Amino acid sequence: MEKDELRASQYFQTNIYSIDKPEWVSDIDEACNIHIERAKSSKASELKERKETWGEELYNEKGDFGIVYHSDSRLLQDPKLDFFVDYVGGAACEVMNSQGFDITNHTPFFSSMWVQQFPKSGGGFHNTHIHENDHISGFYYLRCSDKTSVPVFHDPRPGALQSNLPEKNMNDITFASRNFHYKPVPGTLILFNSYVPHEYRLDIGFDDFRFIHFNIQFIKNDVVDYCKGL
């Protein structure tokens, strides 16, 4: 007697969206230089304290180990990145529309955007986190290689994590996978729902690692109109 075959239908899937835009890398990376230099300047007192505490020899070897340089809000206001902001905002709308969300009465706003660079001496990483009160998050990679850190995405379903069984093979991406990682190249643009937990693995410091991180919130138009009238 033949065994009946179960039908499988997918629901509640988690999508990660990506596209390669290598033609932007040179201009955006150059525009970000001043923002990274400001970020480095803001760490001057911390580095000075390290030098005094560690001594010259250790400081020269491990000076900025573990310090991740973050730009401030001026990156989002930089006119050299207007084309990037416009494109990503449109892409975020495409994602929400494709997922079935009605955004006709909402306007996308960048709640934050910054460029960050991991230290050349190594030790850069980000613990697993989400971005509360946002809808779309993402990355655009300016400097990376097969030796730099990678973004790791985790299963956003707390119920699944609570009841998971062991995986057959953790090298395979299956329904049982608890996380997976991307291997970006310069020019890779990634977008995902902001509720997806993500992290960056420890960077050894072999090559430069620089990327833009952004968060987008869809705000109701009546709220936008009200704020414009203030």
PDB file of C-alpha atoms in Angstrom:
ATOM      1  CA  MET A   1       0.000   0.000   0.000  1.00  0.00           C
ATOM      2  CA  GLU A   2       1.441   3.342  -1.056  1.00  0.00           C
ATOM      3  CA  LYS A   3       1.921   5.976   1.597  1.00  0.00           C
ATOM      4  CA  ASP A   4      -0.125   9.146   1.077  1.00  0.00           C
ATOM      5  CA  GLU A   5       1.994  12.222   0.439  1.00  0.00           C
ATOM      6  CA  LEU A   6       1.518  15.189   2.730  1.00  0.00           C
ATOM      7  CA  ARG A   7       0.840  18.546   1.088  1.00  0.00           C
ATOM      8  CA  ALA A   8       3.056  21.420   2.268  1.00  0.00           C
ATOM      9  CA  SER A   9       2.025  25.085   2.147  1.00  0.00           C
ATOM     10  CA  GLN A  10       4.299  27.871   3.306  1.00  0.00           C
ATOM     11  CA  TYR A  11       3.011  30.548   5.675  1.00  0.00           C
ATOM     12  CA  PHE A  12       4.618  33.195   7.890  1.00  0.00           C
ATOM     13  CA  GLN A  13       7.856  33.043   5.902  1.00  0.00           C
ATOM     14  CA  THR A  14      10.763  35.377   6.602  1.00  0.00           C
ATOM     15  CA  ASN A  15      12.165  37.096   3.515  1.00  0.00           C
ATOM     16  CA  ILE A  16      15.553  38.779   3.209  1.00  0.00           C
ATOM     17  CA  TYR A  17      15.859  40.963   0.107  1.00  0.00           C
ATOM     18  CA  SER A  18      19.103  41.816  -1.666  1.00  0.00           C
ATOM     19  CA  ILE A  19      20.382  43.457  -4.821  1.00  0.00           C
ATOM     20  CA  ASP A  20      23.888  44.358  -5.980  1.00  0.00           C
ATOM     21  CA  LYS A  21      24.681  48.011  -6.707  1.00  0.00           C
ATOM     22  CA  PRO A  22      28.482  48.056  -7.182  1.00  0.00           C
ATOM     23  CA  GLU A  23      28.282  51.207  -9.309  1.00  0.00           C
ATOM     24  CA  TRP A  24      27.453  53.238  -6.170  1.00  0.00           C
ATOM     25  CA  VAL A  25      30.337  52.061  -4.010  1.00  0.00           C
ATOM     26  CA  SER A  26      33.041  54.541  -5.041  1.00  0.00           C
ATOM     27  CA  ASP A  27      30.918  57.693  -4.691  1.00  0.00           C
ATOM     28  CA  ILE A  28      29.179  56.653  -1.471  1.00  0.00           C
ATOM     29  CA  ASP A  29      32.383  55.417   0.139  1.00  0.00           C
ATOM     30  CA  GLU A  30      34.105  58.719  -0.646  1.00  0.00           C
ATOM     31  CA  ALA A  31      31.133  60.680   0.727  1.00  0.00           C
ATOM     32  CA  CYS A  32      31.293  58.629   3.928  1.00  0.00           C
ATOM     33  CA  ASN A  33      34.963  59.381   4.605  1.00  0.00           C
ATOM     34  CA  ILE A  34      34.272  62.651   6.401  1.00  0.00           C
ATOM     35  CA  HIS A  35      31.593  60.993   8.547  1.00  0.00           C
ATOM     36  CA  ILE A  36      33.944  58.195   9.585  1.00  0.00           C
ATOM     37  CA  GLU A  37      36.672  60.731  10.389  1.00  0.00           C
ATOM     38  CA  ARG A  38      34.233  62.540  12.679  1.00  0.00           C
ATOM     39  CA  ALA A  39      33.339  59.234  14.310  1.00  0.00           C
ATOM     40  CA  LYS A  40      37.019  58.506  14.887  1.00  0.00           C
ATOM     41  CA  SER A  41      37.527  61.980  16.376  1.00  0.00           C
ATOM     42  CA  SER A  42      34.722  61.320  18.847  1.00  0.00           C
ATOM     43  CA  LYS A  43      36.712  58.338  20.159  1.00  0.00           C
ATOM     44  CA  ALA A  44      39.927  60.333  20.660  1.00  0.00           C
ATOM     45  CA  SER A  45      39.589  60.632  24.440  1.00  0.00           C
ATOM     46  CA  GLU A  46      38.847  56.899  24.779  1.00  0.00           C
ATOM     47  CA  LEU A  47      41.884  56.021  22.692  1.00  0.00           C
ATOM     48  CA  LYS A  48      44.061  58.414  24.680  1.00  0.00           C
ATOM     49  CA  GLU A  49      42.960  56.746  27.910  1.00  0.00           C
ATOM     50  CA  ARG A  50      43.784  53.334  26.440  1.00  0.00           C
ATOM     51  CA  LYS A  51      47.250  54.494  25.447  1.00  0.00           C
ATOM     52  CA  GLU A  52      47.932  55.781  28.944  1.00  0.00           C
ATOM     53  CA  THR A  53      46.583  52.601  30.549  1.00  0.00           C
ATOM     54  CA  TRP A  54      47.991  49.977  28.192  1.00  0.00           C
ATOM     55  CA  GLY A  55      51.345  51.533  27.413  1.00  0.00           C
ATOM     56  CA  GLU A  56      52.914  52.403  24.042  1.00  0.00           C
ATOM     57  CA  GLU A  57      53.765  48.874  22.878  1.00  0.00           C
ATOM     58  CA  LEU A  58      50.358  47.281  23.501  1.00  0.00           C
ATOM     59  CA  TYR A  59      48.538  50.333  22.218  1.00  0.00           C
ATOM     60  CA  ASN A  60      50.451  50.279  18.930  1.00  0.00           C
ATOM     61  CA  GLU A  61      49.394  46.647  18.494  1.00  0.00           C
ATOM     62  CA  LYS A  62      45.794  46.770  19.710  1.00  0.00           C
ATOM     63  CA  GLY A  63      44.932  50.492  19.837  1.00  0.00           C
ATOM     64  CA  ASP A  64      41.304  50.570  18.713  1.00  0.00           C
ATOM     65  CA  PHE A  65      40.560  46.862  19.173  1.00  0.00           C
ATOM     66  CA  GLY A  66      36.803  46.373  19.601  1.00  0.00           C
ATOM     67  CA  ILE A  67      35.854  49.996  18.886  1.00  0.00           C
ATOM     68  CA  VAL A  68      33.215  50.304  16.152  1.00  0.00           C
ATOM     69  CA  TYR A  69      33.077  53.765  14.579  1.00  0.00           C
ATOM     70  CA  HIS A  70      29.522  55.070  14.075  1.00  0.00           C
ATOM     71  CA  SER A  71      28.678  58.263  12.227  1.00  0.00           C
ATOM     72  CA  ASP A  72      26.032  60.641  13.555  1.00  0.00           C
ATOM     73  CA  SER A  73      22.740  61.882  12.075  1.00  0.00           C
ATOM     74  CA  ARG A  74      24.544  64.158   9.613  1.00  0.00           C
ATOM     75  CA  LEU A  75      24.939  61.211   7.245  1.00  0.00           C
ATOM     76  CA  LEU A  76      21.203  61.206   6.563  1.00  0.00           C
ATOM     77  CA  GLN A  77      21.351  64.931   5.818  1.00  0.00           C
ATOM     78  CA  ASP A  78      24.277  64.640   3.389  1.00  0.00           C
ATOM     79  CA  PRO A  79      23.047  65.737  -0.089  1.00  0.00           C
ATOM     80  CA  LYS A  80      25.630  63.439  -1.711  1.00  0.00           C
ATOM     81  CA  LEU A  81      23.532  60.504  -0.479  1.00  0.00           C
ATOM     82  CA  ASP A  82      20.125  61.811  -1.565  1.00  0.00           C
ATOM     83  CA  PHE A  83      19.992  59.375  -4.490  1.00  0.00           C
ATOM     84  CA  PHE A  84      20.724  56.482  -2.137  1.00  0.00           C
ATOM     85  CA  VAL A  85      18.021  57.556   0.322  1.00  0.00           C
ATOM     86  CA  ASP A  86      15.486  57.906  -2.499  1.00  0.00           C
ATOM     87  CA  TYR A  87      16.287  54.478  -3.920  1.00  0.00           C
ATOM     88  CA  VAL A  88      16.188  52.685  -0.572  1.00  0.00           C
ATOM     89  CA  GLY A  89      12.949  54.417   0.397  1.00  0.00           C
ATOM     90  CA  GLY A  90      11.357  53.216  -2.844  1.00  0.00           C
ATOM     91  CA  ALA A  91      12.731  49.708  -2.328  1.00  0.00           C
ATOM     92  CA  ALA A  92      11.247  49.640   1.194  1.00  0.00           C
ATOM     93  CA  CYS A  93       7.846  50.520  -0.280  1.00  0.00           C
ATOM     94  CA  GLU A  94       8.212  47.675  -2.794  1.00  0.00           C
ATOM     95  CA  VAL A  95       8.975  45.248   0.027  1.00  0.00           C
ATOM     96  CA  MET A  96       5.957  46.284   2.104  1.00  0.00           C
ATOM     97  CA  ASN A  97       3.669  46.168  -0.927  1.00  0.00           C
ATOM     98  CA  SER A  98       4.936  42.729  -1.956  1.00  0.00           C
ATOM     99  CA  GLN A  99       4.276  41.435   1.558  1.00  0.00           C
ATOM    100  CA  GLY A 100       0.633  42.495   1.360  1.00  0.00           C
ATOM    101  CA  PHE A 101       0.741  45.587   3.568  1.00  0.00           C
ATOM    102  CA  ASP A 102      -1.465  48.545   2.630  1.00  0.00           C
ATOM    103  CA  ILE A 103       0.805  51.590   2.812  1.00  0.00           C
ATOM    104  CA  THR A 104      -1.341  53.933   0.708  1.00  0.00           C
ATOM    105  CA  ASN A 105      -2.019  56.060   3.795  1.00  0.00           C
ATOM    106  CA  HIS A 106       1.552  55.923   5.100  1.00  0.00           C
ATOM    107  CA  THR A 107       4.802  57.708   4.275  1.00  0.00           C
ATOM    108  CA  PRO A 108       8.243  56.093   4.720  1.00  0.00           C
ATOM    109  CA  PHE A 109      10.713  58.000   6.899  1.00  0.00           C
ATOM    110  CA  PHE A 110      14.290  57.128   7.745  1.00  0.00           C
ATOM    111  CA  SER A 111      14.269  56.991  11.525  1.00  0.00           C
ATOM    112  CA  SER A 112      18.054  56.537  11.418  1.00  0.00           C
ATOM    113  CA  MET A 113      20.930  55.971   9.020  1.00  0.00           C
ATOM    114  CA  TRP A 114      24.620  55.770   9.800  1.00  0.00           C
ATOM    115  CA  VAL A 115      27.850  54.487   8.327  1.00  0.00           C
ATOM    116  CA  GLN A 116      29.984  52.311  10.552  1.00  0.00           C
ATOM    117  CA  GLN A 117      33.462  50.928  10.260  1.00  0.00           C
ATOM    118  CA  PHE A 118      34.969  48.089  12.253  1.00  0.00           C
ATOM    119  CA  PRO A 119      38.489  48.639  13.642  1.00  0.00           C
ATOM    120  CA  LYS A 120      41.429  47.470  11.551  1.00  0.00           C
ATOM    121  CA  SER A 121      42.951  45.962  14.695  1.00  0.00           C
ATOM    122  CA  GLY A 122      39.942  43.620  14.954  1.00  0.00           C
ATOM    123  CA  GLY A 123      37.334  42.921  17.593  1.00  0.00           C
ATOM    124  CA  GLY A 124      34.362  44.617  15.929  1.00  0.00           C
ATOM    125  CA  PHE A 125      30.995  42.902  16.359  1.00  0.00           C
ATOM    126  CA  HIS A 126      27.318  43.493  17.162  1.00  0.00           C
ATOM    127  CA  ASN A 127      25.259  41.362  19.517  1.00  0.00           C
ATOM    128  CA  THR A 128      21.908  39.996  18.349  1.00  0.00           C
ATOM    129  CA  HIS A 129      19.261  42.743  18.307  1.00  0.00           C
ATOM    130  CA  ILE A 130      16.199  44.110  16.528  1.00  0.00           C
ATOM    131  CA  HIS A 131      15.135  47.680  15.746  1.00  0.00           C
ATOM    132  CA  GLU A 132      12.021  48.513  17.714  1.00  0.00           C
ATOM    133  CA  ASN A 133       9.338  50.808  16.298  1.00  0.00           C
ATOM    134  CA  ASP A 134      10.680  50.450  12.739  1.00  0.00           C
ATOM    135  CA  HIS A 135       9.401  48.460   9.781  1.00  0.00           C
ATOM    136  CA  ILE A 136      12.299  48.000   7.344  1.00  0.00           C
ATOM    137  CA  SER A 137      16.004  47.805   8.157  1.00  0.00           C
ATOM    138  CA  GLY A 138      18.982  47.162   5.956  1.00  0.00           C
ATOM    139  CA  PHE A 139      22.652  47.400   5.037  1.00  0.00           C
ATOM    140  CA  TYR A 140      24.710  48.655   2.129  1.00  0.00           C
ATOM    141  CA  TYR A 141      28.285  47.353   2.005  1.00  0.00           C
ATOM    142  CA  LEU A 142      31.157  49.630   1.002  1.00  0.00           C
ATOM    143  CA  ARG A 143      34.236  47.686   2.132  1.00  0.00           C
ATOM    144  CA  CYS A 144      34.247  43.961   2.831  1.00  0.00           C
ATOM    145  CA  SER A 145      35.850  40.710   1.749  1.00  0.00           C
ATOM    146  CA  ASP A 146      35.713  36.992   2.436  1.00  0.00           C
ATOM    147  CA  LYS A 147      37.809  37.706   5.543  1.00  0.00           C
ATOM    148  CA  THR A 148      35.516  40.310   7.138  1.00  0.00           C
ATOM    149  CA  SER A 149      32.486  39.943   9.407  1.00  0.00           C
ATOM    150  CA  VAL A 150      29.121  38.788   8.059  1.00  0.00           C
ATOM    151  CA  PRO A 151      25.511  39.616   9.008  1.00  0.00           C
ATOM    152  CA  VAL A 152      23.712  36.758  10.749  1.00  0.00           C
ATOM    153  CA  PHE A 153      19.904  36.623  10.753  1.00  0.00           C
ATOM    154  CA  HIS A 154      17.967  34.679  13.381  1.00  0.00           C
ATOM    155  CA  ASP A 155      14.523  33.062  13.359  1.00  0.00           C
ATOM    156  CA  PRO A 156      12.109  35.796  14.537  1.00  0.00           C
ATOM    157  CA  ARG A 157       9.493  33.332  15.837  1.00  0.00           C
ATOM    158  CA  PRO A 158       9.811  33.004  19.636  1.00  0.00           C
ATOM    159  CA  GLY A 159       7.442  30.024  19.643  1.00  0.00           C
ATOM    160  CA  ALA A 160       9.692  28.136  17.228  1.00  0.00           C
ATOM    161  CA  LEU A 161      12.778  28.845  19.312  1.00  0.00           C
ATOM    162  CA  GLN A 162      11.035  27.566  22.431  1.00  0.00           C
ATOM    163  CA  SER A 163      10.157  24.207  20.874  1.00  0.00           C
ATOM    164  CA  ASN A 164      13.013  23.565  18.428  1.00  0.00           C
ATOM    165  CA  LEU A 165      14.511  20.090  18.022  1.00  0.00           C
ATOM    166  CA  PRO A 166      18.145  19.542  17.011  1.00  0.00           C
ATOM    167  CA  GLU A 167      19.001  20.178  13.352  1.00  0.00           C
ATOM    168  CA  LYS A 168      20.113  17.264  11.156  1.00  0.00           C
ATOM    169  CA  ASN A 169      22.811  19.294   9.458  1.00  0.00           C
ATOM    170  CA  MET A 170      23.549  22.870  10.554  1.00  0.00           C
ATOM    171  CA  ASN A 171      25.305  23.525   7.230  1.00  0.00           C
ATOM    172  CA  ASP A 172      22.000  23.190   5.341  1.00  0.00           C
ATOM    173  CA  ILE A 173      19.365  25.935   5.220  1.00  0.00           C
ATOM    174  CA  THR A 174      16.122  24.143   6.111  1.00  0.00           C
ATOM    175  CA  PHE A 175      12.860  24.756   7.953  1.00  0.00           C
ATOM    176  CA  ALA A 176      14.752  23.754  11.098  1.00  0.00           C
ATOM    177  CA  SER A 177      17.465  26.398  10.668  1.00  0.00           C
ATOM    178  CA  ARG A 178      17.716  28.815  13.569  1.00  0.00           C
ATOM    179  CA  ASN A 179      19.959  31.302  11.770  1.00  0.00           C
ATOM    180  CA  PHE A 180      21.825  31.868   8.543  1.00  0.00           C
ATOM    181  CA  HIS A 181      24.335  34.386   7.254  1.00  0.00           C
ATOM    182  CA  TYR A 182      24.975  36.374   4.109  1.00  0.00           C
ATOM    183  CA  LYS A 183      28.394  36.848   2.523  1.00  0.00           C
ATOM    184  CA  PRO A 184      28.143  40.355   1.062  1.00  0.00           C
ATOM    185  CA  VAL A 185      30.473  41.960  -1.453  1.00  0.00           C
ATOM    186  CA  PRO A 186      31.032  45.690  -1.964  1.00  0.00           C
ATOM    187  CA  GLY A 187      27.781  47.002  -3.446  1.00  0.00           C
ATOM    188  CA  THR A 188      25.439  44.480  -1.819  1.00  0.00           C
ATOM    189  CA  LEU A 189      22.219  46.084  -0.555  1.00  0.00           C
ATOM    190  CA  ILE A 190      20.114  44.082   1.917  1.00  0.00           C
ATOM    191  CA  LEU A 191      16.634  44.896   3.250  1.00  0.00           C
ATOM    192  CA  PHE A 192      14.577  43.001   5.838  1.00  0.00           C
ATOM    193  CA  ASN A 193      11.728  43.448   8.282  1.00  0.00           C
ATOM    194  CA  SER A 194      12.982  45.263  11.374  1.00  0.00           C
ATOM    195  CA  TYR A 195      11.622  42.581  13.709  1.00  0.00           C
ATOM    196  CA  VAL A 196      14.162  40.058  12.368  1.00  0.00           C
ATOM    197  CA  PRO A 197      16.946  39.591  14.958  1.00  0.00           C
ATOM    198  CA  HIS A 198      20.400  40.078  13.485  1.00  0.00           C
ATOM    199  CA  GLU A 199      24.021  40.346  14.550  1.00  0.00           C
ATOM    200  CA  TYR A 200      27.537  40.730  13.172  1.00  0.00           C
ATOM    201  CA  ARG A 201      30.095  38.048  13.851  1.00  0.00           C
ATOM    202  CA  LEU A 202      33.414  38.991  15.406  1.00  0.00           C
ATOM    203  CA  ASP A 203      35.666  40.658  12.855  1.00  0.00           C
ATOM    204  CA  ILE A 204      39.316  39.608  12.945  1.00  0.00           C
ATOM    205  CA  GLY A 205      40.578  42.808  11.330  1.00  0.00           C
ATOM    206  CA  PHE A 206      42.258  41.352   8.246  1.00  0.00           C
ATOM    207  CA  ASP A 207      40.498  43.727   5.804  1.00  0.00           C
ATOM    208  CA  ASP A 208      38.503  46.962   5.964  1.00  0.00           C
ATOM    209  CA  PHE A 209      34.855  46.515   6.886  1.00  0.00           C
ATOM    210  CA  ARG A 210      32.572  49.504   6.288  1.00  0.00           C
ATOM    211  CA  PHE A 211      28.844  49.594   5.638  1.00  0.00           C
ATOM    212  CA  ILE A 212      25.748  51.779   5.931  1.00  0.00           C
ATOM    213  CA  HIS A 213      22.942  50.719   8.251  1.00  0.00           C
ATOM    214  CA  PHE A 214      19.453  52.224   7.998  1.00  0.00           C
ATOM    215  CA  ASN A 215      15.999  51.923   9.566  1.00  0.00           C
ATOM    216  CA  ILE A 216      12.717  53.023   8.013  1.00  0.00           C
ATOM    217  CA  GLN A 217       9.381  53.632   9.695  1.00  0.00           C
ATOM    218  CA  PHE A 218       6.078  53.978   7.851  1.00  0.00           C
ATOM    219  CA  ILE A 219       4.118  56.811   9.468  1.00  0.00           C
ATOM    220  CA  LYS A 220       0.396  57.478   8.942  1.00  0.00           C
ATOM    221  CA  ASN A 221      -0.211  60.397   6.613  1.00  0.00           C
ATOM    222  CA  ASP A 222      -2.566  62.160   9.030  1.00  0.00           C
ATOM    223  CA  VAL A 223       0.285  62.226  11.571  1.00  0.00           C
ATOM    224  CA  VAL A 224       2.624  63.612   8.908  1.00  0.00           C
ATOM    225  CA  ASP A 225       0.087  66.280   7.944  1.00  0.00           C
ATOM    226  CA  TYR A 226      -0.436  67.208  11.579  1.00  0.00           C
ATOM    227  CA  CYS A 227       3.315  67.595  12.151  1.00  0.00           C
ATOM    228  CA  LYS A 228       3.638  69.763   9.015  1.00  0.00           C
ATOM    229  CA  GLY A 229       0.963  72.080  10.422  1.00  0.00           C
ATOM    230  CA  LEU A 230       2.760  72.639  13.717  1.00  0.00           C
TER     231      LEU A 230
END
